[in-house]
PDB file of C-alpha atoms and ligand atoms in Angstrom:
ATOM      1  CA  UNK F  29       8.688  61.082  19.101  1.00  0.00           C
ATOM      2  CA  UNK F  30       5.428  62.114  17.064  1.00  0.00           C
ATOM      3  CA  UNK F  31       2.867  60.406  19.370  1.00  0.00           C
ATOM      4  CA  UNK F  32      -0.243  61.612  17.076  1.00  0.00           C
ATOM      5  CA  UNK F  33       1.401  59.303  14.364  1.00  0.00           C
ATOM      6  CA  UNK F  34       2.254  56.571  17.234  1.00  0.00           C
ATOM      7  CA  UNK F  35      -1.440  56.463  18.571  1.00  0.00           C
ATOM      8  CA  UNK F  36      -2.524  56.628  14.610  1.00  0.00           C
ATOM      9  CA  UNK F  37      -0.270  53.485  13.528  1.00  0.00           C
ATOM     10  CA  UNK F  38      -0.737  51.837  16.721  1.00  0.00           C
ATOM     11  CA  UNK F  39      -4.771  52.205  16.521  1.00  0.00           C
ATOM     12  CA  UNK F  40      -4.607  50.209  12.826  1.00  0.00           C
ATOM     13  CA  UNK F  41      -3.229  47.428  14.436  1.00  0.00           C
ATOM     14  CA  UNK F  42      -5.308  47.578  17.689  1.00  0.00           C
ATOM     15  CA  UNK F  43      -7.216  49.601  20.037  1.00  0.00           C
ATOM     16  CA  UNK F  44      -4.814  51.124  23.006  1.00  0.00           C
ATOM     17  CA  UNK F  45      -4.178  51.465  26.407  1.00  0.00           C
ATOM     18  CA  UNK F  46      -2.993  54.098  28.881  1.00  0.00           C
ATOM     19  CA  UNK F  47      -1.753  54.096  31.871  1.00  0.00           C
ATOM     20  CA  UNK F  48      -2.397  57.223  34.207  1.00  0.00           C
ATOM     21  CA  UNK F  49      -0.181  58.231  36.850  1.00  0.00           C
ATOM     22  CA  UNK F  50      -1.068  60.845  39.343  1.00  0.00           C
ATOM     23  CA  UNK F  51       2.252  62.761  40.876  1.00  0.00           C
ATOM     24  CA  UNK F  52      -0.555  64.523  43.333  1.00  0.00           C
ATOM     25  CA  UNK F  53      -1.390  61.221  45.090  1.00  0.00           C
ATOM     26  CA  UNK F  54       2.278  59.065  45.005  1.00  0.00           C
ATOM     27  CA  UNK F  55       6.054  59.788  44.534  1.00  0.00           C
ATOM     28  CA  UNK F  56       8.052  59.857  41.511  1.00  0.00           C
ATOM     29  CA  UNK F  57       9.912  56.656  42.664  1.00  0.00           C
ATOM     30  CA  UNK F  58       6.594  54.816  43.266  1.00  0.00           C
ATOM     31  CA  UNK F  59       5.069  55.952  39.809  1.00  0.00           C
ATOM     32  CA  UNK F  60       8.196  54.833  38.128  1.00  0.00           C
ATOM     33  CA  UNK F  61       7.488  51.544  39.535  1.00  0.00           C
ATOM     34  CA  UNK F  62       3.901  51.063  38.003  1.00  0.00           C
ATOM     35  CA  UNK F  63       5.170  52.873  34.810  1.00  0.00           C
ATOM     36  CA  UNK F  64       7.820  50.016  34.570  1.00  0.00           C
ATOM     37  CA  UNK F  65       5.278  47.263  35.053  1.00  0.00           C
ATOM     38  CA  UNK F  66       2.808  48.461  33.022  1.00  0.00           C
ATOM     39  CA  UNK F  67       5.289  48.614  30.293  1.00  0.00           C
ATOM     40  CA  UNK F  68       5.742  44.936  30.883  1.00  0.00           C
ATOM     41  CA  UNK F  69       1.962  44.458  30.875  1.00  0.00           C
ATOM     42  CA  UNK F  70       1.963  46.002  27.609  1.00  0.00           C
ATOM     43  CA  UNK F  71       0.377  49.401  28.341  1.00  0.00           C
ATOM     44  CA  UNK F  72       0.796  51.488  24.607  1.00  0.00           C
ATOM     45  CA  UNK F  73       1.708  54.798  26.683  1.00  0.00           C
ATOM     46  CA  UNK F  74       1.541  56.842  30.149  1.00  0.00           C
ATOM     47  CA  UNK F  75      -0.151  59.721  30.783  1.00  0.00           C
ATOM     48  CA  UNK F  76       0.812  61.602  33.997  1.00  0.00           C
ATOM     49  CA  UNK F  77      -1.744  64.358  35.340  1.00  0.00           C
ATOM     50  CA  UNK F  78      -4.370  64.642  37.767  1.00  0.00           C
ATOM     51  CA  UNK F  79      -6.779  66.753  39.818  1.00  0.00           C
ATOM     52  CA  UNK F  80      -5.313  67.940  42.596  1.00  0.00           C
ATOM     53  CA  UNK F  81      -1.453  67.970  44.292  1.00  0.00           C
ATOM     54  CA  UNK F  82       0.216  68.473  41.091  1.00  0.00           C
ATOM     55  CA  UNK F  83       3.139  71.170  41.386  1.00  0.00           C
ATOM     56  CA  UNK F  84       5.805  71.717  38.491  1.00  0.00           C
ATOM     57  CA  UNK F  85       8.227  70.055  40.811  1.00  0.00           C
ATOM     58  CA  UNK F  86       6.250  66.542  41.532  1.00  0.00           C
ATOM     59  CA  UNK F  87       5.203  66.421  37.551  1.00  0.00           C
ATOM     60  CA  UNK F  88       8.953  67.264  36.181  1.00  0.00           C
ATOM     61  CA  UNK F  89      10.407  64.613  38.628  1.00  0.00           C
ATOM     62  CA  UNK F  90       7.681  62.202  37.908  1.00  0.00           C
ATOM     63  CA  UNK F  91       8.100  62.279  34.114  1.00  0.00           C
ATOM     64  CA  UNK F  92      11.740  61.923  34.238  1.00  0.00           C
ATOM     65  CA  UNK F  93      11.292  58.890  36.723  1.00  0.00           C
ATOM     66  CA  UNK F  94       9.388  57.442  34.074  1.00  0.00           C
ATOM     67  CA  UNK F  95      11.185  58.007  31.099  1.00  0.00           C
ATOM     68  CA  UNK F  96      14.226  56.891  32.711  1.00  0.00           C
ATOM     69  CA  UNK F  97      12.897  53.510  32.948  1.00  0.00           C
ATOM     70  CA  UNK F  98      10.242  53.033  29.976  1.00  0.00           C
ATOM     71  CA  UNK F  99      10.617  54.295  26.467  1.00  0.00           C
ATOM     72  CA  UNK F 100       6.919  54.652  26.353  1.00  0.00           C
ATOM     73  CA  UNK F 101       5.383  57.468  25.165  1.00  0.00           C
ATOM     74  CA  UNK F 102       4.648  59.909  28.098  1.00  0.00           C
ATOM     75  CA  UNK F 103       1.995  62.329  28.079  1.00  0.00           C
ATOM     76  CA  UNK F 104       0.722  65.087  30.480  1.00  0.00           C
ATOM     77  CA  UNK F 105      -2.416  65.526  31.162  1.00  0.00           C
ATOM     78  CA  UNK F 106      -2.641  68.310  32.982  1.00  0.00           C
ATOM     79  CA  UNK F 107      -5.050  69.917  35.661  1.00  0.00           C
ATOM     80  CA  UNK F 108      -4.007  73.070  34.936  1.00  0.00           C
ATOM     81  CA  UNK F 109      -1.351  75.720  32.805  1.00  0.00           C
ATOM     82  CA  UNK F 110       1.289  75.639  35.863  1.00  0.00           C
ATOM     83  CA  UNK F 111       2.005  71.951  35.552  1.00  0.00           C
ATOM     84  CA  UNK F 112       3.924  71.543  32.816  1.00  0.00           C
ATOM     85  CA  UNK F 113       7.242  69.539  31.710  1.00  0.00           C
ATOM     86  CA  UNK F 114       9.574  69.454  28.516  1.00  0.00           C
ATOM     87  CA  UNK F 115      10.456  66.107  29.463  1.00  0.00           C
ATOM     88  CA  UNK F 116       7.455  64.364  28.559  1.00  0.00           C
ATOM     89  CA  UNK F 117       6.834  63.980  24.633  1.00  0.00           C
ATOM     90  CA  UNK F 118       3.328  65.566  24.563  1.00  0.00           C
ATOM     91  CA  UNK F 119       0.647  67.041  26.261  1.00  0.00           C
ATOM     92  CA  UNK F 120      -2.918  66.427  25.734  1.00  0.00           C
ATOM     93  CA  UNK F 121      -4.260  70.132  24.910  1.00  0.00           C
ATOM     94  CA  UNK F 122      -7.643  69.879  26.097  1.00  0.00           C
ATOM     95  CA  UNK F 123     -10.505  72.206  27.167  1.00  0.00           C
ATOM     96  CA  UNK F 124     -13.310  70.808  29.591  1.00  0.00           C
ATOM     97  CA  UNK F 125     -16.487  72.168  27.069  1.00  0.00           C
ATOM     98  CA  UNK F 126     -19.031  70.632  29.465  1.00  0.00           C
ATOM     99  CA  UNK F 127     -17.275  73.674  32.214  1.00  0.00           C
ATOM    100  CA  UNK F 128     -19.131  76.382  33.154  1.00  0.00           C
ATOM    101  CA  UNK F 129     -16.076  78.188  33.586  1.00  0.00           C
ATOM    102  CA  UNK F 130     -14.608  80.097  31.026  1.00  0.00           C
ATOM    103  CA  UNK F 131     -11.315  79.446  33.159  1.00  0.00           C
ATOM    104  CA  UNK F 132     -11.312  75.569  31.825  1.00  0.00           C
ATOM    105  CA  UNK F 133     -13.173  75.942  28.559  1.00  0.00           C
ATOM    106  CA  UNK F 134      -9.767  78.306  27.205  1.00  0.00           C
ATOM    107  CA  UNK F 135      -8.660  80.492  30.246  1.00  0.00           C
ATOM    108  CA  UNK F 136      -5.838  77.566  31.042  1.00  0.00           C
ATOM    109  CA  UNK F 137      -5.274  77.173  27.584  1.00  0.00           C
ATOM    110  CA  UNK F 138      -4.455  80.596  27.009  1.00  0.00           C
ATOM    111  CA  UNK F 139      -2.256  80.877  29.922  1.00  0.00           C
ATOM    112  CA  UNK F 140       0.071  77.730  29.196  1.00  0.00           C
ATOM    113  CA  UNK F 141       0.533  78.020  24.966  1.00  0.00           C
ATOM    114  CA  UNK F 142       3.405  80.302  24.750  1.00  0.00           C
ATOM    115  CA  UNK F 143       4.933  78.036  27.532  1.00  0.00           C
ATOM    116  CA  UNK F 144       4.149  74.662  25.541  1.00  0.00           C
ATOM    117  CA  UNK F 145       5.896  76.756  22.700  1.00  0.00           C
ATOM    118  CA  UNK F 146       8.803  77.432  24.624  1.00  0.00           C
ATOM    119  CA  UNK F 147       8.914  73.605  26.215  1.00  0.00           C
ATOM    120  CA  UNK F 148       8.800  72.624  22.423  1.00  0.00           C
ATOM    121  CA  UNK F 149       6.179  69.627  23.290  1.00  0.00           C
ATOM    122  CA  UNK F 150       3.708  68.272  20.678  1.00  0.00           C
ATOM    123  CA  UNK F 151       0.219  69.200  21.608  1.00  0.00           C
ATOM    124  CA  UNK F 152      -3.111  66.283  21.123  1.00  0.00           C
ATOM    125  CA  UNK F 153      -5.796  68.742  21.009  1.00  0.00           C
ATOM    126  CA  UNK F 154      -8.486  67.091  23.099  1.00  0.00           C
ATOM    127  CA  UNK F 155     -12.628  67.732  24.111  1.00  0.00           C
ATOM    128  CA  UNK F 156     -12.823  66.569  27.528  1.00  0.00           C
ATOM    129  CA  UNK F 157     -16.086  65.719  28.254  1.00  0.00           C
ATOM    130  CA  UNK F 158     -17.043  64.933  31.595  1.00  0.00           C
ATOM    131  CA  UNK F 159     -20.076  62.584  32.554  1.00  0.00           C
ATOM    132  CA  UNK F 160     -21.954  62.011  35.726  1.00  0.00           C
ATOM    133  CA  UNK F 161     -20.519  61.125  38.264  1.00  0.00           C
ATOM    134  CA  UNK F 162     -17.012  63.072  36.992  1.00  0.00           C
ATOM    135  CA  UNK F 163     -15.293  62.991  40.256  1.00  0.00           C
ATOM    136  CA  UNK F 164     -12.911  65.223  41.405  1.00  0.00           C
ATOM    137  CA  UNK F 165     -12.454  66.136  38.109  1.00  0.00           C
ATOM    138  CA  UNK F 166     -15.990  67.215  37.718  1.00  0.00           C
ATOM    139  CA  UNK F 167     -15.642  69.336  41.193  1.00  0.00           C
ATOM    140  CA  UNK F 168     -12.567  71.543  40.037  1.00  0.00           C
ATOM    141  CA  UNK F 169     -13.443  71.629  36.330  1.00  0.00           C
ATOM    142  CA  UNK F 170     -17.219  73.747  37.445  1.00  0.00           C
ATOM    143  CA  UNK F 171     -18.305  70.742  35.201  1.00  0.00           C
ATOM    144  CA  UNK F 172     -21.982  70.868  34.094  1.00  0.00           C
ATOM    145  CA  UNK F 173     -22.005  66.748  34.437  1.00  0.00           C
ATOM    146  CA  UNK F 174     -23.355  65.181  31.502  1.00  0.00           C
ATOM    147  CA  UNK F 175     -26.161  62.662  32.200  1.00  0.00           C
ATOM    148  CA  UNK F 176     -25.204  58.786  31.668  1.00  0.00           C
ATOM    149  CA  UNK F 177     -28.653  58.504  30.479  1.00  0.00           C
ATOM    150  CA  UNK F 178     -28.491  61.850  27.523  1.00  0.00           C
ATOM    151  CA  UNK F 179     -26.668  60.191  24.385  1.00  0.00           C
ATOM    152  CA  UNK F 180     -28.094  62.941  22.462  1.00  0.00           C
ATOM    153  CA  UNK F 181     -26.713  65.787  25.137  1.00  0.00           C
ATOM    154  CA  UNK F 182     -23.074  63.736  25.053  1.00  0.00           C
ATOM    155  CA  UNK F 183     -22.883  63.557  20.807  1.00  0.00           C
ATOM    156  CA  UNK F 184     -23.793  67.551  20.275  1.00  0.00           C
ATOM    157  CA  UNK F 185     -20.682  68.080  22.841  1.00  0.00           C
ATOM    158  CA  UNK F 186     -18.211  65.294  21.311  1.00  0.00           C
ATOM    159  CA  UNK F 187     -19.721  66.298  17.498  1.00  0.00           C
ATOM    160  CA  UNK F 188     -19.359  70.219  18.186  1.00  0.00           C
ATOM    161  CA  UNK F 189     -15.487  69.331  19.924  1.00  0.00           C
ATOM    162  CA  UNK F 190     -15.077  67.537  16.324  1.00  0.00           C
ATOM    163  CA  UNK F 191     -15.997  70.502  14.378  1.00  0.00           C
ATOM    164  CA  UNK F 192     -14.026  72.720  16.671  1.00  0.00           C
ATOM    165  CA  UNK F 193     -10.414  70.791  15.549  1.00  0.00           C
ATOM    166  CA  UNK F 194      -9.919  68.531  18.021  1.00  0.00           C
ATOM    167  CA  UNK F 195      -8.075  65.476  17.119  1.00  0.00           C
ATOM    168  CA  UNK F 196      -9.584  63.185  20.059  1.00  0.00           C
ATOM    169  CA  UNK F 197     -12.456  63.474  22.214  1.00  0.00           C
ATOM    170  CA  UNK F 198     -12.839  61.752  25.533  1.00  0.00           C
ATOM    171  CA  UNK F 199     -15.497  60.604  27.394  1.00  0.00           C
ATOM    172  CA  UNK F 200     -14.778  60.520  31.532  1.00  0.00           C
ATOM    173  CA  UNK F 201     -16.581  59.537  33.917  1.00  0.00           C
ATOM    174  CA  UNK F 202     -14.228  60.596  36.591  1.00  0.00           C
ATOM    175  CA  UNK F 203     -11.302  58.829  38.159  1.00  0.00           C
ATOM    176  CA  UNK F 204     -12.660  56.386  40.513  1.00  0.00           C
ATOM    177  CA  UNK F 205     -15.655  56.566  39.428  1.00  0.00           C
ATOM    178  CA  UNK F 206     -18.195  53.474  40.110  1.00  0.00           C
ATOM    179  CA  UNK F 207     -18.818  52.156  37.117  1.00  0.00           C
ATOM    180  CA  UNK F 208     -17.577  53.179  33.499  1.00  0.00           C
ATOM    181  CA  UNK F 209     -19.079  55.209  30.817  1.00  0.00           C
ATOM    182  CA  UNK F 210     -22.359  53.079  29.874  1.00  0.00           C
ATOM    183  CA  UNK F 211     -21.251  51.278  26.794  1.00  0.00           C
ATOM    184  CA  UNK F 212     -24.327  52.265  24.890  1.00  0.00           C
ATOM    185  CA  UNK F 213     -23.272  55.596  25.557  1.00  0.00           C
ATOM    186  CA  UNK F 214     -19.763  54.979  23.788  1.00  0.00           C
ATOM    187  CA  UNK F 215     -21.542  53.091  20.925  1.00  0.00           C
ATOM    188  CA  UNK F 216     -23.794  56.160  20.605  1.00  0.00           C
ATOM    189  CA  UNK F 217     -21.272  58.466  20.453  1.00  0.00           C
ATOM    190  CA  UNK F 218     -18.905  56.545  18.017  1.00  0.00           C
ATOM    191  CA  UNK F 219     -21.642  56.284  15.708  1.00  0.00           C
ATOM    192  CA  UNK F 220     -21.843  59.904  15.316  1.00  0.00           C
ATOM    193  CA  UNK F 221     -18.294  61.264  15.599  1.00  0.00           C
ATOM    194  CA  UNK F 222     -15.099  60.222  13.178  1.00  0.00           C
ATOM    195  CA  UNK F 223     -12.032  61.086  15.343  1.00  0.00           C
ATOM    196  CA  UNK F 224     -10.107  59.261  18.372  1.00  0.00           C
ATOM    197  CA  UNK F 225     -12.652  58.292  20.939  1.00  0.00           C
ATOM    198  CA  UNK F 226     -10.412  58.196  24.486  1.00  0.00           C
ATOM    199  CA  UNK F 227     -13.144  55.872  27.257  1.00  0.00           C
ATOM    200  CA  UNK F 228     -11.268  56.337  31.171  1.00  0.00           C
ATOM    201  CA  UNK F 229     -13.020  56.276  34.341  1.00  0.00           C
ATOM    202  CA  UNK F 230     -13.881  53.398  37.194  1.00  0.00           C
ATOM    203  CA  UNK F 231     -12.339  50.715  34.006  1.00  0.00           C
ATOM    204  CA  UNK F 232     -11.304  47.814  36.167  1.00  0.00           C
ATOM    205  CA  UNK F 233     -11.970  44.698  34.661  1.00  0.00           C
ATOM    206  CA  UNK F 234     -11.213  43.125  31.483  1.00  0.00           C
ATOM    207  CA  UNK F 235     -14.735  42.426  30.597  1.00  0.00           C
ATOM    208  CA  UNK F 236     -15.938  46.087  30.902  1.00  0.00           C
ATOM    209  CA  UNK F 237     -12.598  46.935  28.712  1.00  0.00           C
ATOM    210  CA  UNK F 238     -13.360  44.896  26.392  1.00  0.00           C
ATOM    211  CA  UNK F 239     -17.327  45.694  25.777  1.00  0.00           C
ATOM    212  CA  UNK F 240     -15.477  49.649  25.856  1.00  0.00           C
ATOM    213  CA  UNK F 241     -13.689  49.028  22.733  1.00  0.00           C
ATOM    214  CA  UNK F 242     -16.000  46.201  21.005  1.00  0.00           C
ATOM    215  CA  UNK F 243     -18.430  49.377  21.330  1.00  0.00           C
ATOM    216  CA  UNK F 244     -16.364  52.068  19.694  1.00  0.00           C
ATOM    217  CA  UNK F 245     -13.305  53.090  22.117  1.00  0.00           C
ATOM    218  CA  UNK F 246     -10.022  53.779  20.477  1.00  0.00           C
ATOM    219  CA  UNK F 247      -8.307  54.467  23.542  1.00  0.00           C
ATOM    220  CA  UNK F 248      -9.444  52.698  27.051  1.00  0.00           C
ATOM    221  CA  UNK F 249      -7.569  54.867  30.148  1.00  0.00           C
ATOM    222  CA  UNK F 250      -6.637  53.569  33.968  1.00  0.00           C
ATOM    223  CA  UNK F 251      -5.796  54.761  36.675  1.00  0.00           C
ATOM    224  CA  UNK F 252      -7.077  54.079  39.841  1.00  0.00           C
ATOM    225  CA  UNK F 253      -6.743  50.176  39.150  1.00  0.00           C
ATOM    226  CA  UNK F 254      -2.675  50.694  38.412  1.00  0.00           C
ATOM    227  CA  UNK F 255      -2.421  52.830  41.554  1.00  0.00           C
ATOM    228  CA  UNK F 256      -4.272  49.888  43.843  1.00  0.00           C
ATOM    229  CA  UNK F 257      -2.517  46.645  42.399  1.00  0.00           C
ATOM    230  CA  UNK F 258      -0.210  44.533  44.461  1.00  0.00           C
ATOM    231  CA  UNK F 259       0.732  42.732  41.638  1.00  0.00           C
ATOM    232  CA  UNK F 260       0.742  44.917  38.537  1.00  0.00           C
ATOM    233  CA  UNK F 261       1.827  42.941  35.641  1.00  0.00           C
ATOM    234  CA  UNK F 262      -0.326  39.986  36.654  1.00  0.00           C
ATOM    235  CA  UNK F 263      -3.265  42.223  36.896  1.00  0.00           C
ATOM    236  CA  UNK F 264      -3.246  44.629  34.563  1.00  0.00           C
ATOM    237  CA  UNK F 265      -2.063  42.075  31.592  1.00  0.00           C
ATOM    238  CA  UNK F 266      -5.760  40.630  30.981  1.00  0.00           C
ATOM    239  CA  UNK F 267      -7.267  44.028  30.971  1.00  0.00           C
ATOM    240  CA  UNK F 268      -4.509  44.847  28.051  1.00  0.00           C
ATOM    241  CA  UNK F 269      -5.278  41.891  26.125  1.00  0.00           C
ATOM    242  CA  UNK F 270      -8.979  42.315  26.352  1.00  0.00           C
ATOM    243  CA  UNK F 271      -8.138  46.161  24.834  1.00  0.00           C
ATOM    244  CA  UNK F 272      -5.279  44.798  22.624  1.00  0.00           C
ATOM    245  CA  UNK F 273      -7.533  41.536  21.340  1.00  0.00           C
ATOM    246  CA  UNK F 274     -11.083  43.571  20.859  1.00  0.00           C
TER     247      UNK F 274
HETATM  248  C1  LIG N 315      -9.262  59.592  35.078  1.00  0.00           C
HETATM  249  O1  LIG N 315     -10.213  58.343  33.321  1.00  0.00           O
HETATM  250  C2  LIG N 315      -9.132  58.411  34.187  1.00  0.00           C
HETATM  251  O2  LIG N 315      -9.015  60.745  34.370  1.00  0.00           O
HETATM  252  C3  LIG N 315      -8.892  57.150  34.942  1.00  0.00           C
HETATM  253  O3  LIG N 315      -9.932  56.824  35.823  1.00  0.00           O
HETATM  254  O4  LIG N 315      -8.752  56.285  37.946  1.00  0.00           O
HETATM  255  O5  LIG N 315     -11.060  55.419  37.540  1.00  0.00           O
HETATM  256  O6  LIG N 315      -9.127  54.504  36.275  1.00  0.00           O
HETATM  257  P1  LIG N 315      -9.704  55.701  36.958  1.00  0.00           P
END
């Protein structure tokens, strides 16, 4: 599967949503489960990484849980170079640029490329740009947080991950996170940047989904909401629409 050219056609009919499932925080049979149902609520594609927990073991036997019961595009989204699987059709190839560690900025990236080479998988070269209050994400990336209130700050990072290559750019606010990404923020950023704009962090509703995309989102990301759900499909179907309608 070419998932750049999936996430390309897909986006001219409508912006898209991805599920993330963490292998550090549930089993592979559990996050088969919510992969399954979030297929049915129309998720566009699954991305399976996280922060902390992650071994090769728990993310090879979570993608192949998933694959075995969604055709879905799965992609990892990994916390580091020793998480890696064949079995999922692409990895998101991304360097943290707002780290002040060399180790995320290219140090990972160096030490996993002949290994994505060998594993054959498609790469999404990705800025990851991490805003205040970033989470875990922002603890074990060294992130220098970027202020919610610094549009400016935010579009020389996106603009400058643009001019480096980088096919998408996302803006995260840190699983869990409070509140979202300020959607003047997003509509800032949009403005100035041309490629795939990825929006995840503390999305929960379909209101704050849809005012995500209406200002410029391509790609709206959850998480935490599919991982807290007692009734997936039910739930997570209006936040889909709102993405899917927008
Ligand atoms: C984290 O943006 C994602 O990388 C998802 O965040 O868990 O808050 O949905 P949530």
């Amino acid at each position: 599967m070419d998932v750049h050219s999936y996430f390309s056609n897909t986006r001219k009919k409508h912006p898209l949503h991805l599920t993330l499932l963490d292998p550090g925080k549930m089993n592979s049979e559990n996050l088969s489960k919510i992969a399954k149902e979030a297929d049915q609520a129309g998720t566009d594609g699954i991305m399976v990484g996280g922060s902390t927990d992650l071994s090769f073991e728990n993310v090879e036997q979570s993608v192949q849980a998933i694959k075995n019961v969604t055709n879905l595009p799965v992609i990892l989204f990994p916390s580091d170079s020793g998480v890696l699987s064949g079995k999922a059709d692409a990895i998101f190839f991304m360097t943290l640029l707002n780290s002040s560690s060399l180790q995320y900025i290219v140090g990972e990236q160096i030490a996993s490329a002949t290994h994505i080479k060998k594993l054959g998988l498609e790469t999404l070269s990705m800025a990851y740009l991490l805003l205040e209050p970033g989470m875990r994400a922002g603890l074990v990336g060294k992130a220098r947080l970027l202020p919610r209130d610094n549009p400016n700050l935010v579009i020389s990072h996106a603009l400058a991950g643009q001019y480096l290559g980088m096919n998408y750019i996302y803006l995260e606010a840190g699983s869990g996170a409070e509140s979202p990404v300020p959607s003047e923020m997003v509509e800032q950023v949009r403005k100035s940047i041309d490629n795939t704009l990825i929006v995840g962090g503390g999305i929960r509703t379909p209101e704050s989904a849809r005012l995500l995309v209406e200002s410029g989102a391509d790609i709206i990301v959850t998480g935490t909401f599919v991982e807290t759900s007692n009734s997936l499909v039910e739930d997570l179907k209006p936040i889909i629409d709102a993405i899917h309608s927008a």
